[in-house]
């Protein structure tokens, strides 16, 4: 067993993925109370490293979040990234493409949102929708979507080669847990606006979506852009796991404050 | 005296501005300890209203920050907006224009960064640089920059008419306070990377910059996009003042959760 339980969530490149064998309610050996405190410690450390990344302005981080409805993409972003300096965080939410977006290849709008040097970019949904919903709902024929895994690997390789560290998290929620969460949205007048009738259509296609996720994870988890399967039935597990994954990347990057301009030391400002 | 001291910071449209008569070290009648607590309360309320603005997805807010170096634009953003959901905040930092930016009119790159519906956009520097540094350093002749006040008023009118609430804050720091802050950047190895030799060139042009600011504030403070002169020698005053200005806008907008789709009430999810 790896020392750090989040390392075990990583999909090793080239391995088979069977989501049925990944527990959605795992605790990763954590106790809730400790995990909430640990999340605060992780956020403090993220804050320090983000400030350095921003100052260094040489590299960037991209966190991709994908999940079935109500698995908690929004909640994860809020929980982990609020508290950071908003000047250095850019969240891109990809919705159903429209307008000019549909006049280009599917990576066009994604590339535009790639994080700038010094920034942490977060994709709330992403180019993976183009091998997930597009495949499951038949928005494009297999001859089209089946070529996309390679496009995506090469696109992410480009970003990685040019200074972006990429991590991708699949927030893995159970079908029963999703039912409860959707029901809660229906029942709670404060949350009802979040519910779309279309959510039920996607839910009815659950096995096909799981299969499409398995293929995407298998075919696009790479050394330079690994996927993690994050158990998402418990928000506190999900949040800490994603925070630790992101923190691990930043610790490994070890961003540095840039050197001062020449001749500054000892200067007297008048 | 207005009940809310921040209302007194507003530049009434059509009035003359003499920055020498605006104290940079004013406390606005606040005590520091109270102000720090009040800031936390303001942030909690901002959080609630931002969530509604984001859910409503009909209107947006634009906060423009302008100031001399070291007045605390970055610190203000960090202090007020960290804690909000980063998915709904977009900070645009405008640097010296380059590349394609210079192949277009000066508002082209600014328009692109205007906040999307549901978002709070923050401009760290802005199109105002085009009537400030451009004027003071002579990067364009008077015949060019003098027309820009009207362009800017009309541009902001457009945004306002189309659903963006605009507030603009000039963080007014004193020349002595700036000297101390720049000296601190020079002396502190952790902060030294922030210091640019060019900061001294701008400092040497202090009176010209103040004059350019006075003109910009006078000519572009409008009912739909007012300027506020925020005393910035004390960070705790500056932060609370800007937070209250932003909060006032959001309270006035009173964003609402959108209505749910038809037929959701009483639905049972299976």
Short mmCIF file of C-alpha atoms in Angstrom, two decimals:
data_model
loop_
_atom_site.label_atom_id
_atom_site.label_comp_id
_atom_site.label_asym_id
_atom_site.label_seq_id
_atom_site.Cartn_x
_atom_site.Cartn_y
_atom_site.Cartn_z
CA UNK A 1 0.00 0.00 0.00
CA UNK A 2 1.39 3.38 -0.99
CA UNK A 3 2.19 5.67 1.92
CA UNK A 4 -0.02 8.38 0.50
CA UNK A 5 -3.50 7.00 -0.16
CA UNK A 6 -4.13 9.44 -3.00
CA UNK A 7 -1.30 7.86 -4.98
CA UNK A 8 -3.43 4.70 -5.14
CA UNK A 9 -6.19 6.66 -6.88
CA UNK A 10 -3.99 7.27 -9.88
CA UNK A 11 -4.75 5.34 -13.07
CA UNK A 12 -1.42 3.90 -14.15
CA UNK A 13 -0.90 4.48 -17.88
CA UNK A 14 -1.90 1.49 -19.95
CA UNK A 15 -3.91 -0.28 -17.27
CA UNK A 16 -7.50 -1.48 -17.57
CA UNK A 17 -10.13 0.50 -15.63
CA UNK A 18 -13.16 -1.19 -14.09
CA UNK A 19 -15.09 1.51 -12.23
CA UNK A 20 -17.17 -1.16 -10.50
CA UNK A 21 -14.04 -2.07 -8.57
CA UNK A 22 -13.45 1.49 -7.35
CA UNK A 23 -15.54 2.07 -4.21
CA UNK A 24 -17.41 5.38 -4.39
CA UNK A 25 -17.76 5.52 -0.60
CA UNK A 26 -14.13 4.84 0.33
CA UNK A 27 -12.66 6.88 3.17
CA UNK A 28 -9.03 6.23 2.19
CA UNK A 29 -8.34 5.42 5.81
CA UNK A 30 -9.24 8.95 6.89
CA UNK A 31 -11.42 10.08 9.80
CA UNK A 32 -13.77 12.93 8.98
CA UNK A 33 -12.68 15.28 11.75
CA UNK A 34 -9.02 14.86 10.91
CA UNK A 35 -9.74 15.20 7.18
CA UNK A 36 -11.46 18.56 7.66
CA UNK A 37 -8.46 19.87 9.61
CA UNK A 38 -6.05 18.38 7.10
CA UNK A 39 -7.92 20.15 4.31
CA UNK A 40 -7.32 23.47 6.05
CA UNK A 41 -3.63 22.67 6.34
CA UNK A 42 -3.51 21.67 2.67
CA UNK A 43 -5.19 24.94 1.68
CA UNK A 44 -2.68 26.98 3.64
CA UNK A 45 0.14 25.23 1.85
CA UNK A 46 -1.61 25.62 -1.52
CA UNK A 47 -1.84 29.32 -0.81
CA UNK A 48 1.92 29.62 -0.26
CA UNK A 49 2.81 27.62 -3.36
CA UNK A 50 0.26 29.40 -5.53
CA UNK A 51 1.75 32.75 -4.58
CA UNK A 52 5.17 31.49 -5.68
CA UNK A 53 3.83 30.01 -8.92
CA UNK A 54 2.19 33.35 -9.67
CA UNK A 55 5.36 35.29 -8.89
CA UNK A 56 7.56 32.91 -10.88
CA UNK A 57 5.27 33.27 -13.92
CA UNK A 58 7.02 30.52 -15.87
CA UNK A 59 4.71 27.52 -15.56
CA UNK A 60 1.07 26.74 -14.95
CA UNK A 61 -1.17 24.03 -13.52
CA UNK A 62 -4.30 22.59 -15.06
CA UNK A 63 -6.81 20.68 -12.94
CA UNK A 64 -9.48 18.90 -14.98
CA UNK A 65 -12.67 17.85 -13.18
CA UNK A 66 -15.09 15.41 -14.74
CA UNK A 67 -18.02 13.61 -13.17
CA UNK A 68 -21.62 12.53 -13.47
CA UNK A 69 -24.19 15.15 -12.35
CA UNK A 70 -24.25 16.01 -8.65
CA UNK A 71 -20.91 14.34 -7.95
CA UNK A 72 -19.66 17.70 -6.70
CA UNK A 73 -17.51 19.43 -9.27
CA UNK A 74 -18.75 22.85 -8.15
CA UNK A 75 -18.42 21.97 -4.49
CA UNK A 76 -14.87 20.75 -4.98
CA UNK A 77 -13.81 23.95 -6.70
CA UNK A 78 -15.40 26.04 -4.01
CA UNK A 79 -14.01 24.00 -1.17
CA UNK A 80 -10.42 23.75 -2.38
CA UNK A 81 -9.80 26.93 -4.30
CA UNK A 82 -11.69 29.58 -2.40
CA UNK A 83 -9.09 31.08 -0.13
CA UNK A 84 -6.48 31.24 -2.86
CA UNK A 85 -5.67 34.53 -4.51
CA UNK A 86 -8.34 34.82 -7.21
CA UNK A 87 -5.90 36.70 -9.45
CA UNK A 88 -4.03 33.44 -9.99
CA UNK A 89 -6.96 31.05 -10.43
CA UNK A 90 -8.97 30.75 -13.60
CA UNK A 91 -12.00 28.45 -13.66
CA UNK A 92 -13.38 27.57 -17.08
CA UNK A 93 -16.82 25.94 -17.12
CA UNK A 94 -17.52 24.17 -20.37
CA UNK A 95 -21.17 23.96 -21.28
CA UNK A 96 -22.89 22.65 -24.38
CA UNK A 97 -20.94 24.33 -27.20
CA UNK A 98 -22.70 27.01 -29.18
CA UNK A 99 -22.12 29.81 -31.65
CA UNK A 100 -18.55 30.09 -32.91
CA UNK A 101 -17.48 27.21 -30.70
CA UNK A 102 -19.33 24.81 -32.98
CA UNK A 103 -17.64 26.25 -36.07
CA UNK A 104 -14.28 24.85 -35.00
CA UNK A 105 -12.80 21.55 -33.88
CA UNK A 106 -13.74 20.58 -30.33
CA UNK A 107 -10.33 21.50 -28.87
CA UNK A 108 -10.46 25.06 -30.17
CA UNK A 109 -12.48 26.52 -27.31
CA UNK A 110 -10.53 24.42 -24.82
CA UNK A 111 -7.14 25.62 -25.99
CA UNK A 112 -8.26 29.20 -25.56
CA UNK A 113 -8.93 28.52 -21.87
CA UNK A 114 -5.61 26.85 -21.15
CA UNK A 115 -4.03 28.45 -18.08
CA UNK A 116 -1.59 31.32 -18.53
CA UNK A 117 1.88 31.16 -17.00
CA UNK A 118 1.68 31.62 -13.26
CA UNK A 119 -1.95 30.51 -13.09
CA UNK A 120 -3.84 27.53 -11.79
CA UNK A 121 -6.50 26.71 -14.37
CA UNK A 122 -9.49 24.57 -13.49
CA UNK A 123 -11.72 22.95 -16.07
CA UNK A 124 -15.24 22.29 -14.80
CA UNK A 125 -16.02 19.72 -17.48
CA UNK A 126 -13.63 19.80 -20.40
CA UNK A 127 -12.65 18.37 -23.77
CA UNK A 128 -13.47 14.98 -22.24
CA UNK A 129 -17.15 15.69 -22.83
CA UNK A 130 -16.28 15.14 -26.48
CA UNK A 131 -15.60 11.46 -25.81
CA UNK A 132 -18.26 11.13 -23.09
CA UNK A 133 -21.63 12.75 -23.71
CA UNK A 134 -20.89 12.99 -27.43
CA UNK A 135 -20.24 9.26 -27.57
CA UNK A 136 -23.04 8.14 -25.24
CA UNK A 137 -25.70 10.28 -26.86
CA UNK A 138 -24.45 9.70 -30.38
CA UNK A 139 -23.80 13.39 -31.16
CA UNK A 140 -20.97 12.21 -33.41
CA UNK A 141 -20.37 8.81 -35.05
CA UNK A 142 -17.80 6.40 -33.66
CA UNK A 143 -15.50 7.11 -36.61
CA UNK A 144 -15.28 10.68 -35.30
CA UNK A 145 -15.09 10.29 -31.53
CA UNK A 146 -12.80 7.26 -31.59
CA UNK A 147 -9.97 9.35 -33.03
CA UNK A 148 -10.25 11.88 -30.24
CA UNK A 149 -8.38 9.97 -27.55
CA UNK A 150 -5.21 10.40 -29.54
CA UNK A 151 -5.91 14.08 -30.25
CA UNK A 152 -6.39 14.60 -26.55
CA UNK A 153 -3.19 12.79 -25.56
CA UNK A 154 -1.23 14.85 -28.05
CA UNK A 155 -2.90 18.11 -27.02
CA UNK A 156 -2.09 17.46 -23.37
CA UNK A 157 1.45 16.48 -24.33
CA UNK A 158 1.82 19.85 -26.02
CA UNK A 159 0.62 21.71 -22.94
CA UNK A 160 2.87 19.63 -20.69
CA UNK A 161 5.93 20.16 -22.88
CA UNK A 162 5.31 23.89 -22.83
CA UNK A 163 5.14 24.20 -19.06
CA UNK A 164 1.67 23.17 -17.88
CA UNK A 165 1.38 20.47 -15.23
CA UNK A 166 -1.87 18.59 -15.74
CA UNK A 167 -3.89 16.48 -13.29
CA UNK A 168 -7.30 15.09 -14.02
CA UNK A 169 -9.83 13.94 -11.44
CA UNK A 170 -12.85 11.80 -12.11
CA UNK A 171 -15.19 12.36 -9.18
CA UNK A 172 -16.65 8.89 -8.84
CA UNK A 173 -20.11 9.04 -7.27
CA UNK A 174 -22.35 6.01 -6.74
CA UNK A 175 -25.65 5.69 -8.54
CA UNK A 176 -27.60 5.55 -5.27
CA UNK A 177 -25.78 8.55 -3.89
CA UNK A 178 -26.57 10.47 -7.09
CA UNK A 179 -30.24 9.58 -6.69
CA UNK A 180 -30.28 11.00 -3.18
CA UNK A 181 -28.54 14.17 -4.26
CA UNK A 182 -30.85 14.74 -7.23
CA UNK A 183 -33.85 14.08 -5.00
CA UNK A 184 -32.53 16.64 -2.55
CA UNK A 185 -32.32 19.20 -5.35
CA UNK A 186 -35.92 18.46 -6.26
CA UNK A 187 -37.13 18.68 -2.66
CA UNK A 188 -35.20 21.75 -1.49
CA UNK A 189 -36.68 25.00 -2.90
CA UNK A 190 -33.25 26.66 -2.50
CA UNK A 191 -31.59 24.01 -4.67
CA UNK A 192 -34.40 23.31 -7.11
CA UNK A 193 -33.10 25.73 -9.75
CA UNK A 194 -30.05 23.46 -10.14
CA UNK A 195 -32.13 20.54 -11.30
CA UNK A 196 -32.63 19.94 -15.01
CA UNK A 197 -35.03 17.39 -16.43
CA UNK A 198 -32.12 16.40 -18.67
CA UNK A 199 -30.27 15.15 -15.58
CA UNK A 200 -32.66 12.19 -15.56
CA UNK A 201 -31.88 11.38 -19.20
CA UNK A 202 -28.19 11.15 -18.36
CA UNK A 203 -28.97 9.10 -15.27
CA UNK A 204 -30.90 6.61 -17.40
CA UNK A 205 -27.74 6.17 -19.47
CA UNK A 206 -25.61 5.43 -16.38
CA UNK A 207 -23.97 2.18 -17.61
CA UNK A 208 -23.07 3.71 -20.95
CA UNK A 209 -21.54 6.73 -19.27
CA UNK A 210 -19.53 4.53 -16.91
CA UNK A 211 -18.23 2.57 -19.88
CA UNK A 212 -17.31 5.77 -21.72
CA UNK A 213 -15.49 7.01 -18.62
CA UNK A 214 -13.58 3.75 -18.33
CA UNK A 215 -12.39 4.06 -21.90
CA UNK A 216 -11.44 7.71 -21.49
CA UNK A 217 -9.49 7.01 -18.30
CA UNK A 218 -7.70 4.03 -19.82
CA UNK A 219 -6.78 5.74 -23.04
CA UNK A 220 -5.77 9.15 -21.74
CA UNK A 221 -4.13 8.57 -18.38
CA UNK A 222 -0.51 9.37 -19.12
CA UNK A 223 2.63 10.10 -17.18
CA UNK A 224 2.35 13.78 -18.06
CA UNK A 225 -1.43 14.03 -17.52
CA UNK A 226 -2.62 11.31 -15.15
CA UNK A 227 -6.20 10.55 -14.20
CA UNK A 228 -7.26 9.97 -10.61
CA UNK A 229 -10.46 8.14 -9.67
CA UNK A 230 -11.65 10.06 -6.61
CA UNK A 231 -14.30 8.47 -4.38
CA UNK A 232 -17.03 11.11 -4.25
CA UNK A 233 -19.88 9.79 -2.10
CA UNK A 234 -18.43 11.63 0.89
CA UNK A 235 -17.70 15.27 0.23
CA UNK A 236 -14.99 15.46 2.87
CA UNK A 237 -13.08 12.56 1.27
CA UNK A 238 -13.49 13.98 -2.20
CA UNK A 239 -12.34 17.46 -1.19
CA UNK A 240 -9.27 16.33 0.70
CA UNK A 241 -8.28 13.86 -2.02
CA UNK A 242 -8.43 16.49 -4.77
CA UNK A 243 -6.65 19.03 -2.57
CA UNK A 244 -3.83 16.56 -1.91
CA UNK A 245 -3.54 15.67 -5.59
CA UNK A 246 -3.25 19.35 -6.52
CA UNK A 247 -0.87 20.05 -3.65
CA UNK A 248 1.33 17.13 -4.69
CA UNK A 249 1.74 18.66 -8.13
CA UNK A 250 2.65 22.07 -6.76
CA UNK A 251 5.10 20.63 -4.22
CA UNK A 252 6.75 18.70 -7.02
CA UNK A 253 6.98 21.80 -9.22
CA UNK A 254 8.56 23.73 -6.36
CA UNK A 255 7.99 27.20 -7.85
CA UNK A 256 10.51 29.89 -6.97
CA UNK A 257 10.31 33.62 -6.48
CA UNK A 258 11.97 35.30 -9.46
CA UNK A 259 15.34 36.98 -8.99
CA UNK A 260 15.20 40.75 -8.44
CA UNK A 261 16.40 43.14 -11.13
CA UNK A 262 20.08 44.03 -10.95
CA UNK A 263 21.18 46.87 -8.73
CA UNK A 264 18.23 46.85 -6.33
CA UNK A 265 19.98 45.68 -3.19
CA UNK A 266 20.85 48.58 -0.94
CA UNK A 267 18.87 51.06 -3.05
CA UNK A 268 17.39 54.02 -1.20
CA UNK A 269 13.98 55.19 -2.42
CA UNK A 270 13.48 58.98 -2.26
CA UNK B 1 -22.47 63.71 6.50
CA UNK B 2 -23.78 60.61 4.74
CA UNK B 3 -24.69 57.73 7.01
CA UNK B 4 -22.38 55.38 5.15
CA UNK B 5 -18.88 56.84 5.03
CA UNK B 6 -18.08 55.10 1.75
CA UNK B 7 -20.81 57.09 0.02
CA UNK B 8 -18.68 60.16 0.69
CA UNK B 9 -15.82 58.66 -1.30
CA UNK B 10 -17.86 58.72 -4.48
CA UNK B 11 -16.94 61.31 -7.10
CA UNK B 12 -20.22 62.98 -8.01
CA UNK B 13 -20.55 63.24 -11.80
CA UNK B 14 -19.46 66.60 -13.11
CA UNK B 15 -17.59 67.72 -10.01
CA UNK B 16 -14.01 68.93 -9.85
CA UNK B 17 -11.48 66.57 -8.26
CA UNK B 18 -8.52 67.84 -6.23
CA UNK B 19 -6.70 64.80 -4.91
CA UNK B 20 -4.72 66.99 -2.53
CA UNK B 21 -7.97 67.48 -0.62
CA UNK B 22 -8.59 63.75 -0.23
CA UNK B 23 -6.66 62.47 2.79
CA UNK B 24 -4.78 59.28 2.00
CA UNK B 25 -4.62 58.29 5.67
CA UNK B 26 -8.30 58.78 6.53
CA UNK B 27 -9.90 56.16 8.77
CA UNK B 28 -13.48 57.03 7.77
CA UNK B 29 -14.37 57.02 11.45
CA UNK B 30 -13.52 53.34 11.77
CA UNK B 31 -11.50 51.57 14.46
CA UNK B 32 -9.07 48.97 13.16
CA UNK B 33 -10.29 46.05 15.26
CA UNK B 34 -13.91 46.69 14.34
CA UNK B 35 -12.98 47.17 10.68
CA UNK B 36 -11.28 43.79 10.49
CA UNK B 37 -14.36 42.10 11.93
CA UNK B 38 -16.64 44.12 9.70
CA UNK B 39 -14.62 43.00 6.69
CA UNK B 40 -15.28 39.37 7.61
CA UNK B 41 -18.99 40.12 7.87
CA UNK B 42 -18.93 41.91 4.52
CA UNK B 43 -17.17 38.93 2.93
CA UNK B 44 -19.77 36.52 4.24
CA UNK B 45 -22.50 38.64 2.74
CA UNK B 46 -20.58 39.00 -0.54
CA UNK B 47 -20.36 35.23 -0.65
CA UNK B 48 -24.14 34.84 -0.39
CA UNK B 49 -24.85 37.48 -3.00
CA UNK B 50 -22.19 36.21 -5.38
CA UNK B 51 -23.71 32.74 -5.27
CA UNK B 52 -27.08 34.24 -6.25
CA UNK B 53 -25.57 36.39 -9.00
CA UNK B 54 -23.89 33.29 -10.39
CA UNK B 55 -27.08 31.24 -10.22
CA UNK B 56 -29.17 34.03 -11.74
CA UNK B 57 -26.73 34.33 -14.66
CA UNK B 58 -28.38 37.45 -16.04
CA UNK B 59 -26.13 40.31 -14.95
CA UNK B 60 -22.53 40.91 -13.99
CA UNK B 61 -20.38 43.22 -11.88
CA UNK B 62 -17.18 44.96 -12.90
CA UNK B 63 -14.80 46.32 -10.27
CA UNK B 64 -12.04 48.49 -11.73
CA UNK B 65 -8.96 49.10 -9.57
CA UNK B 66 -6.47 51.81 -10.42
CA UNK B 67 -3.63 53.19 -8.36
CA UNK B 68 -0.03 54.28 -8.22
CA UNK B 69 2.49 51.46 -7.56
CA UNK B 70 2.36 49.81 -4.14
CA UNK B 71 -1.02 51.29 -3.26
CA UNK B 72 -2.32 47.75 -2.86
CA UNK B 73 -4.31 46.64 -5.87
CA UNK B 74 -3.13 43.06 -5.47
CA UNK B 75 -3.65 43.10 -1.73
CA UNK B 76 -7.18 44.43 -2.11
CA UNK B 77 -8.11 41.69 -4.56
CA UNK B 78 -6.67 39.04 -2.32
CA UNK B 79 -8.22 40.42 0.83
CA UNK B 80 -11.74 40.95 -0.49
CA UNK B 81 -12.23 38.27 -3.10
CA UNK B 82 -10.43 35.27 -1.73
CA UNK B 83 -13.14 33.31 0.01
CA UNK B 84 -15.61 33.79 -2.82
CA UNK B 85 -16.31 30.94 -5.20
CA UNK B 86 -13.49 31.24 -7.76
CA UNK B 87 -15.80 29.91 -10.47
CA UNK B 88 -17.65 33.23 -10.37
CA UNK B 89 -14.73 35.65 -10.12
CA UNK B 90 -12.55 36.63 -13.04
CA UNK B 91 -9.55 38.86 -12.43
CA UNK B 92 -7.98 40.47 -15.49
CA UNK B 93 -4.56 42.05 -14.99
CA UNK B 94 -3.70 44.49 -17.72
CA UNK B 95 0.01 44.87 -18.36
CA UNK B 96 1.88 46.83 -21.00
CA UNK B 97 0.08 45.84 -24.22
CA UNK B 98 1.98 43.64 -26.65
CA UNK B 99 1.53 41.45 -29.70
CA UNK B 100 -1.96 41.48 -31.18
CA UNK B 101 -3.14 43.83 -28.44
CA UNK B 102 -1.20 46.65 -30.03
CA UNK B 103 -2.71 45.95 -33.44
CA UNK B 104 -6.13 47.11 -32.27
CA UNK B 105 -7.69 50.07 -30.54
CA UNK B 106 -6.94 50.23 -26.82
CA UNK B 107 -10.43 49.04 -25.79
CA UNK B 108 -10.21 45.83 -27.84
CA UNK B 109 -8.35 43.79 -25.25
CA UNK B 110 -10.43 45.28 -22.47
CA UNK B 111 -13.76 44.40 -24.06
CA UNK B 112 -12.64 40.79 -24.38
CA UNK B 113 -12.16 40.64 -20.61
CA UNK B 114 -15.53 42.14 -19.71
CA UNK B 115 -17.25 39.90 -17.15
CA UNK B 116 -19.65 37.20 -18.35
CA UNK B 117 -23.20 37.05 -17.02
CA UNK B 118 -23.20 35.77 -13.46
CA UNK B 119 -19.59 36.80 -12.87
CA UNK B 120 -17.77 39.41 -10.83
CA UNK B 121 -14.99 40.75 -13.01
CA UNK B 122 -12.06 42.63 -11.54
CA UNK B 123 -9.72 44.77 -13.57
CA UNK B 124 -6.28 45.12 -12.00
CA UNK B 125 -5.34 48.19 -14.01
CA UNK B 126 -7.59 48.78 -16.98
CA UNK B 127 -8.41 50.94 -19.98
CA UNK B 128 -7.69 53.90 -17.72
CA UNK B 129 -3.98 53.32 -18.25
CA UNK B 130 -4.66 54.66 -21.73
CA UNK B 131 -5.40 58.09 -20.29
CA UNK B 132 -2.89 57.82 -17.44
CA UNK B 133 0.53 56.36 -18.23
CA UNK B 134 -0.02 56.93 -21.93
CA UNK B 135 -0.67 60.60 -21.27
CA UNK B 136 1.98 61.17 -18.62
CA UNK B 137 4.74 59.42 -20.53
CA UNK B 138 3.66 60.77 -23.88
CA UNK B 139 3.09 57.37 -25.51
CA UNK B 140 0.37 59.03 -27.58
CA UNK B 141 -0.17 62.70 -28.45
CA UNK B 142 -2.82 64.76 -26.71
CA UNK B 143 -4.95 64.73 -29.86
CA UNK B 144 -5.24 60.98 -29.39
CA UNK B 145 -5.62 60.53 -25.63
CA UNK B 146 -7.90 63.50 -25.15
CA UNK B 147 -10.64 61.78 -27.15
CA UNK B 148 -10.50 58.72 -25.00
CA UNK B 149 -12.52 60.00 -22.06
CA UNK B 150 -15.58 60.02 -24.26
CA UNK B 151 -14.82 56.59 -25.72
CA UNK B 152 -14.53 55.26 -22.19
CA UNK B 153 -17.77 56.83 -21.01
CA UNK B 154 -19.60 55.38 -24.00
CA UNK B 155 -17.97 51.97 -23.62
CA UNK B 156 -18.97 51.82 -19.98
CA UNK B 157 -22.47 53.00 -20.87
CA UNK B 158 -22.72 50.08 -23.28
CA UNK B 159 -21.68 47.58 -20.64
CA UNK B 160 -24.05 49.11 -18.10
CA UNK B 161 -26.98 49.12 -20.53
CA UNK B 162 -26.35 45.47 -21.26
CA UNK B 163 -26.38 44.31 -17.66
CA UNK B 164 -22.99 45.04 -16.08
CA UNK B 165 -22.85 47.07 -12.89
CA UNK B 166 -19.59 49.01 -12.80
CA UNK B 167 -17.72 50.50 -9.85
CA UNK B 168 -14.28 52.00 -10.07
CA UNK B 169 -11.90 52.53 -7.17
CA UNK B 170 -8.86 54.74 -7.19
CA UNK B 171 -6.68 53.54 -4.33
CA UNK B 172 -5.26 56.83 -3.15
CA UNK B 173 -1.90 56.33 -1.48
CA UNK B 174 0.29 59.13 -0.17
CA UNK B 175 3.67 59.84 -1.68
CA UNK B 176 5.45 59.24 1.65
CA UNK B 177 3.58 56.01 2.22
CA UNK B 178 4.55 54.85 -1.25
CA UNK B 179 8.19 55.62 -0.49
CA UNK B 180 8.04 53.44 2.61
CA UNK B 181 6.40 50.59 0.76
CA UNK B 182 8.84 50.68 -2.13
CA UNK B 183 11.73 50.81 0.34
CA UNK B 184 10.30 47.77 2.09
CA UNK B 185 10.25 45.90 -1.20
CA UNK B 186 13.88 46.79 -1.74
CA UNK B 187 14.89 45.78 1.78
CA UNK B 188 12.94 42.54 2.14
CA UNK B 189 14.50 39.68 0.12
CA UNK B 190 11.06 37.99 -0.04
CA UNK B 191 9.51 41.06 -1.66
CA UNK B 192 12.44 42.27 -3.72
CA UNK B 193 11.30 40.52 -6.91
CA UNK B 194 8.26 42.82 -6.96
CA UNK B 195 10.38 45.93 -7.29
CA UNK B 196 11.08 47.31 -10.75
CA UNK B 197 13.53 50.12 -11.45
CA UNK B 198 10.77 51.60 -13.57
CA UNK B 199 8.72 52.14 -10.39
CA UNK B 200 11.09 55.00 -9.59
CA UNK B 201 10.51 56.61 -12.98
CA UNK B 202 6.77 56.66 -12.31
CA UNK B 203 7.37 57.97 -8.81
CA UNK B 204 9.40 60.86 -10.22
CA UNK B 205 6.35 61.79 -12.31
CA UNK B 206 4.05 61.84 -9.26
CA UNK B 207 2.47 65.28 -9.80
CA UNK B 208 1.76 64.54 -13.45
CA UNK B 209 0.15 61.23 -12.57
CA UNK B 210 -2.00 62.88 -9.90
CA UNK B 211 -3.15 65.44 -12.42
CA UNK B 212 -3.94 62.74 -14.97
CA UNK B 213 -5.91 60.84 -12.32
CA UNK B 214 -7.85 63.98 -11.41
CA UNK B 215 -8.84 64.46 -15.02
CA UNK B 216 -9.80 60.83 -15.48
CA UNK B 217 -11.92 60.81 -12.32
CA UNK B 218 -13.63 64.07 -13.24
CA UNK B 219 -14.37 63.11 -16.80
CA UNK B 220 -15.44 59.52 -16.35
CA UNK B 221 -17.26 59.35 -13.03
CA UNK B 222 -20.84 58.76 -14.13
CA UNK B 223 -24.06 57.63 -12.57
CA UNK B 224 -23.71 54.23 -14.22
CA UNK B 225 -19.96 53.84 -13.56
CA UNK B 226 -18.92 55.97 -10.57
CA UNK B 227 -15.40 56.46 -9.29
CA UNK B 228 -14.54 56.24 -5.61
CA UNK B 229 -11.41 57.80 -4.12
CA UNK B 230 -10.38 55.25 -1.49
CA UNK B 231 -7.84 56.27 1.17
CA UNK B 232 -5.12 53.66 0.84
CA UNK B 233 -2.40 54.45 3.36
CA UNK B 234 -3.97 52.00 5.80
CA UNK B 235 -4.67 48.59 4.32
CA UNK B 236 -7.51 47.87 6.70
CA UNK B 237 -9.35 51.04 5.70
CA UNK B 238 -8.75 50.42 2.01
CA UNK B 239 -9.93 46.82 2.16
CA UNK B 240 -13.10 47.52 4.09
CA UNK B 241 -13.95 50.53 1.94
CA UNK B 242 -13.66 48.58 -1.32
CA UNK B 243 -15.54 45.62 0.17
CA UNK B 244 -18.39 47.90 1.21
CA UNK B 245 -18.49 49.58 -2.18
CA UNK B 246 -18.72 46.21 -3.91
CA UNK B 247 -21.23 44.91 -1.42
CA UNK B 248 -23.39 47.99 -1.89
CA UNK B 249 -23.61 47.27 -5.60
CA UNK B 250 -24.57 43.65 -5.07
CA UNK B 251 -27.16 44.51 -2.41
CA UNK B 252 -28.67 47.01 -4.79
CA UNK B 253 -28.77 44.49 -7.64
CA UNK B 254 -30.48 41.97 -5.36
CA UNK B 255 -29.81 38.92 -7.54
CA UNK B 256 -32.35 36.11 -7.43
CA UNK B 257 -32.15 32.36 -7.77
CA UNK B 258 -33.64 31.40 -11.13
CA UNK B 259 -37.03 29.67 -11.22
CA UNK B 260 -36.88 25.88 -11.52
CA UNK B 261 -37.93 24.13 -14.72
CA UNK B 262 -41.61 23.25 -14.94
CA UNK B 263 -42.81 19.99 -13.47
CA UNK B 264 -40.01 19.49 -10.97
CA UNK B 265 -41.94 19.91 -7.75
CA UNK B 266 -42.90 16.58 -6.27
CA UNK B 267 -40.81 14.62 -8.76
CA UNK B 268 -39.41 11.31 -7.52
CA UNK B 269 -35.92 10.44 -8.77
CA UNK B 270 -35.41 6.72 -9.43
#
